[in-house]
Amino acid sequence: MSDRQITYLTDALIITCIVQASHADNVVKAAQNVGAQGATVTYARGTGVRERMGLMGVAIDEQKEMVRIIVSQEQSDRVFEAMYLAGELDKPGMGIMFMNKLDRIATYIPDEVLAEAAEPKAKAKPKAKAAPKKRKTATRRPVKKASK
Amino acid sequence: MITEIGAFMHKGEGLRLMNELHDDEKILGIYVEAGRTEDLFAFREFGSASENDIVTILVDTRHATKIFDLICSKMGLDEPQSGMVFQMRVQ
């Protein structure tokens, strides 16, 4: 039996935002300002909207940047709105963004953070009236060791 | 039903993972992209960002958990600074 473990996180969403090249930094900054931890940016090439905009299309950069941010369910709307406004997506041809629900995430979570998260439950005294059940957002299970 | 598994990892790790998994018959497709990330790795080449690979794997939902665990294990997610894996259903 291996001592390695995976911690699964749930109740998270991935926000994908496609904007013109060099606009991604503003979008990422806005997301971080409202609580997003980090972002991943990749480069892409877009087509469609430039052709449909006719002459105005020449002002739209064909080179795009794609921002992906993973956020918790609670902060998703706030981050989505901040990114939308920072990317000026309410203007024609500026880009598009969407949000997908994730089944689960796995990443390294320090033991002390996990212990801290579990602590309030252990300390909580039983109440006369049962509180509504909270959804489990992290589960941990052992995993087989694989050669790198 | 198809499930998409995505992974953010260090630069160069994406191709290595693709080479390791491309013979697996349960996997329908693997795609590797290169990008930059903020706040995922401590080593930062460009201001606050560092280079990374993004791997997208399409797999039948029946095998998703097995492949997900395999990727987690190969990436060594029980160590800090090793990246992130996520899974979502494709409708």
Tab-separated table of C-alpha atoms in Angstrom:
chain	number	residue	atom	x	y	z
A	1	MET	CA	0.000	0.000	0.000
A	2	SER	CA	1.411	3.351	-1.024
A	3	ASP	CA	1.482	6.336	1.338
A	4	ARG	CA	0.791	8.744	-1.536
A	5	GLN	CA	-2.637	10.358	-1.563
A	6	ILE	CA	-4.712	12.480	-3.887
A	7	THR	CA	-6.974	15.207	-2.568
A	8	TYR	CA	-9.965	15.772	-4.803
A	9	LEU	CA	-11.633	19.173	-4.754
A	10	THR	CA	-15.148	19.655	-6.032
A	11	ASP	CA	-17.584	22.549	-6.494
A	12	ALA	CA	-15.254	24.374	-8.840
A	13	LEU	CA	-15.576	25.881	-12.282
A	14	ILE	CA	-13.195	26.740	-15.076
A	15	ILE	CA	-13.596	30.117	-16.737
A	16	THR	CA	-12.235	30.367	-20.268
A	17	CYS	CA	-11.855	33.799	-21.806
A	18	ILE	CA	-10.637	34.402	-25.361
A	19	VAL	CA	-9.426	37.932	-25.999
A	20	GLN	CA	-7.215	39.718	-28.500
A	21	ALA	CA	-3.448	39.368	-28.061
A	22	SER	CA	-2.005	41.465	-25.218
A	23	HIS	CA	-5.389	41.905	-23.509
A	24	ALA	CA	-4.988	38.819	-21.305
A	25	ASP	CA	-2.897	40.531	-18.640
A	26	ASN	CA	-5.694	43.018	-17.879
A	27	VAL	CA	-8.210	40.190	-17.619
A	28	VAL	CA	-5.958	38.156	-15.323
A	29	LYS	CA	-5.243	41.168	-13.126
A	30	ALA	CA	-8.952	41.903	-12.761
A	31	ALA	CA	-9.650	38.294	-11.818
A	32	GLN	CA	-6.881	38.309	-9.223
A	33	ASN	CA	-8.184	41.569	-7.776
A	34	VAL	CA	-11.481	39.891	-6.932
A	35	GLY	CA	-9.946	36.770	-5.431
A	36	ALA	CA	-8.853	34.386	-8.193
A	37	GLN	CA	-5.615	32.630	-7.291
A	38	GLY	CA	-3.947	32.420	-10.671
A	39	ALA	CA	-4.453	31.959	-14.370
A	40	THR	CA	-3.067	30.108	-17.336
A	41	VAL	CA	-2.688	31.922	-20.642
A	42	THR	CA	-2.140	30.322	-24.038
A	43	TYR	CA	-1.893	31.767	-27.525
A	44	ALA	CA	-4.349	31.067	-30.311
A	45	ARG	CA	-5.588	32.352	-33.647
A	46	GLY	CA	-9.204	33.320	-34.147
A	47	THR	CA	-11.452	33.659	-37.145
A	48	GLY	CA	-15.103	34.430	-37.801
A	49	VAL	CA	-15.880	37.716	-36.145
A	50	ARG	CA	-13.310	39.657	-38.196
A	51	GLU	CA	-14.916	38.585	-41.458
A	52	ARG	CA	-18.427	39.357	-40.236
A	53	MET	CA	-17.487	42.862	-39.123
A	54	GLY	CA	-16.532	43.959	-42.633
A	55	LEU	CA	-14.227	46.989	-42.743
A	56	MET	CA	-14.274	47.280	-38.947
A	57	GLY	CA	-12.736	43.811	-38.833
A	58	VAL	CA	-9.276	45.140	-39.663
A	59	ALA	CA	-9.168	46.627	-36.160
A	60	ILE	CA	-9.561	43.169	-34.623
A	61	ASP	CA	-6.347	41.282	-33.958
A	62	GLU	CA	-6.292	37.788	-35.422
A	63	GLN	CA	-3.908	36.667	-32.712
A	64	LYS	CA	-5.741	35.746	-29.532
A	65	GLU	CA	-4.903	34.917	-25.980
A	66	MET	CA	-6.892	32.313	-24.102
A	67	VAL	CA	-7.150	32.736	-20.344
A	68	ARG	CA	-8.172	29.798	-18.152
A	69	ILE	CA	-8.935	30.296	-14.501
A	70	ILE	CA	-10.185	27.714	-12.030
A	71	VAL	CA	-12.391	29.195	-9.332
A	72	SER	CA	-14.653	27.958	-6.571
A	73	GLN	CA	-18.411	27.977	-7.048
A	74	GLU	CA	-18.813	30.881	-4.573
A	75	GLN	CA	-16.456	33.249	-6.336
A	76	SER	CA	-17.253	32.205	-9.918
A	77	ASP	CA	-19.821	34.907	-10.721
A	78	ARG	CA	-17.713	37.667	-9.200
A	79	VAL	CA	-14.590	36.621	-11.126
A	80	PHE	CA	-16.567	36.107	-14.344
A	81	GLU	CA	-18.021	39.623	-14.155
A	82	ALA	CA	-14.657	41.204	-13.356
A	83	MET	CA	-13.029	39.436	-16.312
A	84	TYR	CA	-15.880	40.393	-18.619
A	85	LEU	CA	-15.566	44.073	-17.724
A	86	ALA	CA	-11.762	44.110	-17.854
A	87	GLY	CA	-11.756	42.440	-21.259
A	88	GLU	CA	-14.409	44.910	-22.480
A	89	LEU	CA	-16.338	42.009	-23.914
A	90	ASP	CA	-19.438	44.201	-24.164
A	91	LYS	CA	-17.818	45.775	-27.243
A	92	PRO	CA	-18.035	44.068	-30.659
A	93	GLY	CA	-15.177	41.781	-31.637
A	94	MET	CA	-13.390	41.977	-28.321
A	95	GLY	CA	-13.734	38.309	-27.446
A	96	ILE	CA	-15.834	35.659	-25.801
A	97	MET	CA	-15.861	33.894	-22.465
A	98	PHE	CA	-17.605	30.908	-20.945
A	99	MET	CA	-17.674	28.876	-17.770
A	100	ASN	CA	-17.764	25.083	-17.295
A	101	LYS	CA	-18.512	23.109	-14.172
A	102	LEU	CA	-15.700	20.777	-13.160
A	103	ASP	CA	-16.362	17.300	-11.811
A	104	ARG	CA	-13.218	17.467	-9.705
A	105	ILE	CA	-9.735	18.944	-9.381
A	106	ALA	CA	-6.537	17.537	-7.962
A	107	THR	CA	-3.528	19.531	-6.876
A	108	TYR	CA	-1.083	19.646	-4.002
A	109	ILE	CA	-2.701	20.836	-0.796
A	110	PRO	CA	-0.479	21.139	2.279
A	111	ASP	CA	-1.423	18.871	5.175
A	112	GLU	CA	-1.817	21.833	7.546
A	113	VAL	CA	-4.403	23.417	5.213
A	114	LEU	CA	-6.372	20.175	5.111
A	115	ALA	CA	-6.150	19.817	8.877
A	116	GLU	CA	-7.291	23.422	9.314
A	117	ALA	CA	-10.258	22.802	7.041
A	118	ALA	CA	-11.245	19.717	9.025
A	119	GLU	CA	-10.722	21.331	12.455
A	120	PRO	CA	-13.935	23.377	12.801
A	121	LYS	CA	-15.971	20.233	12.172
A	122	ALA	CA	-14.153	18.357	14.923
A	123	LYS	CA	-14.537	21.226	17.418
A	124	ALA	CA	-18.188	21.963	16.618
A	125	LYS	CA	-20.567	21.061	19.441
A	126	PRO	CA	-23.718	19.163	18.562
A	127	LYS	CA	-26.666	21.527	18.283
A	128	ALA	CA	-30.244	20.797	19.282
A	129	LYS	CA	-31.401	21.447	15.748
A	130	ALA	CA	-29.426	19.742	13.025
A	131	ALA	CA	-27.770	22.174	10.642
A	132	PRO	CA	-28.285	21.636	6.921
A	133	LYS	CA	-25.704	19.258	5.498
A	134	LYS	CA	-22.798	20.949	3.745
A	135	ARG	CA	-21.543	19.440	0.522
A	136	LYS	CA	-18.218	17.734	0.794
A	137	THR	CA	-15.688	19.712	-1.231
A	138	ALA	CA	-12.537	17.699	-0.607
A	139	THR	CA	-11.957	13.968	-0.470
A	140	ARG	CA	-8.709	12.147	-0.065
A	141	ARG	CA	-7.772	8.690	-1.262
A	142	PRO	CA	-4.590	6.663	-1.704
A	143	VAL	CA	-3.103	6.199	-5.153
A	144	LYS	CA	-0.715	3.691	-6.656
A	145	LYS	CA	2.818	4.928	-7.181
A	146	ALA	CA	3.728	5.323	-10.843
A	147	SER	CA	7.161	5.582	-12.313
A	148	LYS	CA	7.883	9.067	-13.669
B	1	MET	CA	-20.315	9.912	-22.708
B	2	ILE	CA	-16.955	11.593	-23.015
B	3	THR	CA	-14.959	13.278	-20.277
B	4	GLU	CA	-12.293	15.918	-20.735
B	5	ILE	CA	-9.317	15.816	-18.407
B	6	GLY	CA	-7.093	18.877	-18.346
B	7	ALA	CA	-3.722	19.267	-16.693
B	8	PHE	CA	-1.502	22.277	-16.041
B	9	MET	CA	2.103	21.234	-15.643
B	10	HIS	CA	5.701	22.368	-16.005
B	11	LYS	CA	7.054	23.188	-19.442
B	12	GLY	CA	8.172	20.031	-21.252
B	13	GLU	CA	6.148	17.694	-19.045
B	14	GLY	CA	3.197	17.790	-21.448
B	15	LEU	CA	5.008	16.076	-24.307
B	16	ARG	CA	6.450	13.521	-21.919
B	17	LEU	CA	2.983	12.691	-20.597
B	18	MET	CA	1.605	12.493	-24.145
B	19	ASN	CA	4.332	10.058	-25.169
B	20	GLU	CA	3.602	7.912	-22.139
B	21	LEU	CA	-0.143	7.807	-22.700
B	22	HIS	CA	-0.565	7.793	-26.456
B	23	ASP	CA	-0.650	3.989	-26.681
B	24	ASP	CA	-3.429	3.713	-24.097
B	25	GLU	CA	-6.533	2.439	-25.882
B	26	LYS	CA	-8.887	4.054	-23.369
B	27	ILE	CA	-7.762	7.512	-24.440
B	28	LEU	CA	-9.570	9.043	-27.399
B	29	GLY	CA	-7.243	11.993	-27.902
B	30	ILE	CA	-4.439	13.964	-26.299
B	31	TYR	CA	-3.595	17.587	-27.071
B	32	VAL	CA	-0.696	19.632	-25.735
B	33	GLU	CA	-0.536	23.429	-25.637
B	34	ALA	CA	2.154	25.736	-24.340
B	35	GLY	CA	1.375	28.812	-22.315
B	36	ARG	CA	2.221	30.845	-19.266
B	37	THR	CA	0.784	30.651	-15.810
B	38	GLU	CA	0.597	32.848	-12.760
B	39	ASP	CA	0.653	31.595	-9.200
B	40	LEU	CA	0.948	27.891	-10.039
B	41	PHE	CA	4.720	27.473	-9.822
B	42	ALA	CA	7.198	29.339	-7.641
B	43	PHE	CA	9.811	29.534	-10.424
B	44	ARG	CA	8.961	32.558	-12.571
B	45	GLU	CA	10.847	33.435	-15.744
B	46	PHE	CA	8.665	36.325	-16.917
B	47	GLY	CA	7.754	38.770	-14.179
B	48	SER	CA	4.982	37.079	-12.269
B	49	ALA	CA	4.486	34.292	-14.837
B	50	SER	CA	6.181	30.999	-15.641
B	51	GLU	CA	6.013	28.799	-18.725
B	52	ASN	CA	3.816	25.729	-18.587
B	53	ASP	CA	2.176	23.017	-20.670
B	54	ILE	CA	-1.552	22.399	-20.821
B	55	VAL	CA	-2.589	18.861	-21.677
B	56	THR	CA	-6.153	18.045	-22.696
B	57	ILE	CA	-7.192	14.408	-22.750
B	58	LEU	CA	-10.491	13.079	-24.056
B	59	VAL	CA	-11.541	9.783	-22.567
B	60	ASP	CA	-14.672	7.657	-22.272
B	61	THR	CA	-16.399	8.566	-18.977
B	62	ARG	CA	-16.205	4.917	-17.821
B	63	HIS	CA	-12.409	5.162	-17.731
B	64	ALA	CA	-12.142	8.784	-16.572
B	65	THR	CA	-11.357	8.087	-12.901
B	66	LYS	CA	-8.638	5.594	-13.769
B	67	ILE	CA	-6.972	7.945	-16.247
B	68	PHE	CA	-7.380	10.902	-13.872
B	69	ASP	CA	-5.644	8.998	-11.069
B	70	LEU	CA	-2.935	7.827	-13.461
B	71	ILE	CA	-2.188	11.417	-14.527
B	72	CYS	CA	-2.169	12.609	-10.904
B	73	SER	CA	0.240	9.856	-10.068
B	74	LYS	CA	2.529	10.538	-13.030
B	75	MET	CA	2.592	14.244	-12.248
B	76	GLY	CA	3.373	13.596	-8.581
B	77	LEU	CA	0.634	15.832	-7.276
B	78	ASP	CA	1.405	14.927	-3.686
B	79	GLU	CA	4.450	17.183	-3.991
B	80	PRO	CA	4.169	20.985	-4.019
B	81	GLN	CA	4.664	22.945	-7.265
B	82	SER	CA	3.690	20.027	-9.468
B	83	GLY	CA	0.615	21.460	-11.188
B	84	MET	CA	-3.092	20.834	-11.294
B	85	VAL	CA	-5.462	18.343	-12.904
B	86	PHE	CA	-9.172	18.822	-13.506
B	87	GLN	CA	-11.967	16.858	-15.052
B	88	MET	CA	-15.235	17.863	-16.712
B	89	ARG	CA	-17.935	16.104	-18.623
B	90	VAL	CA	-18.388	16.876	-22.304
B	91	GLN	CA	-22.098	17.142	-23.095
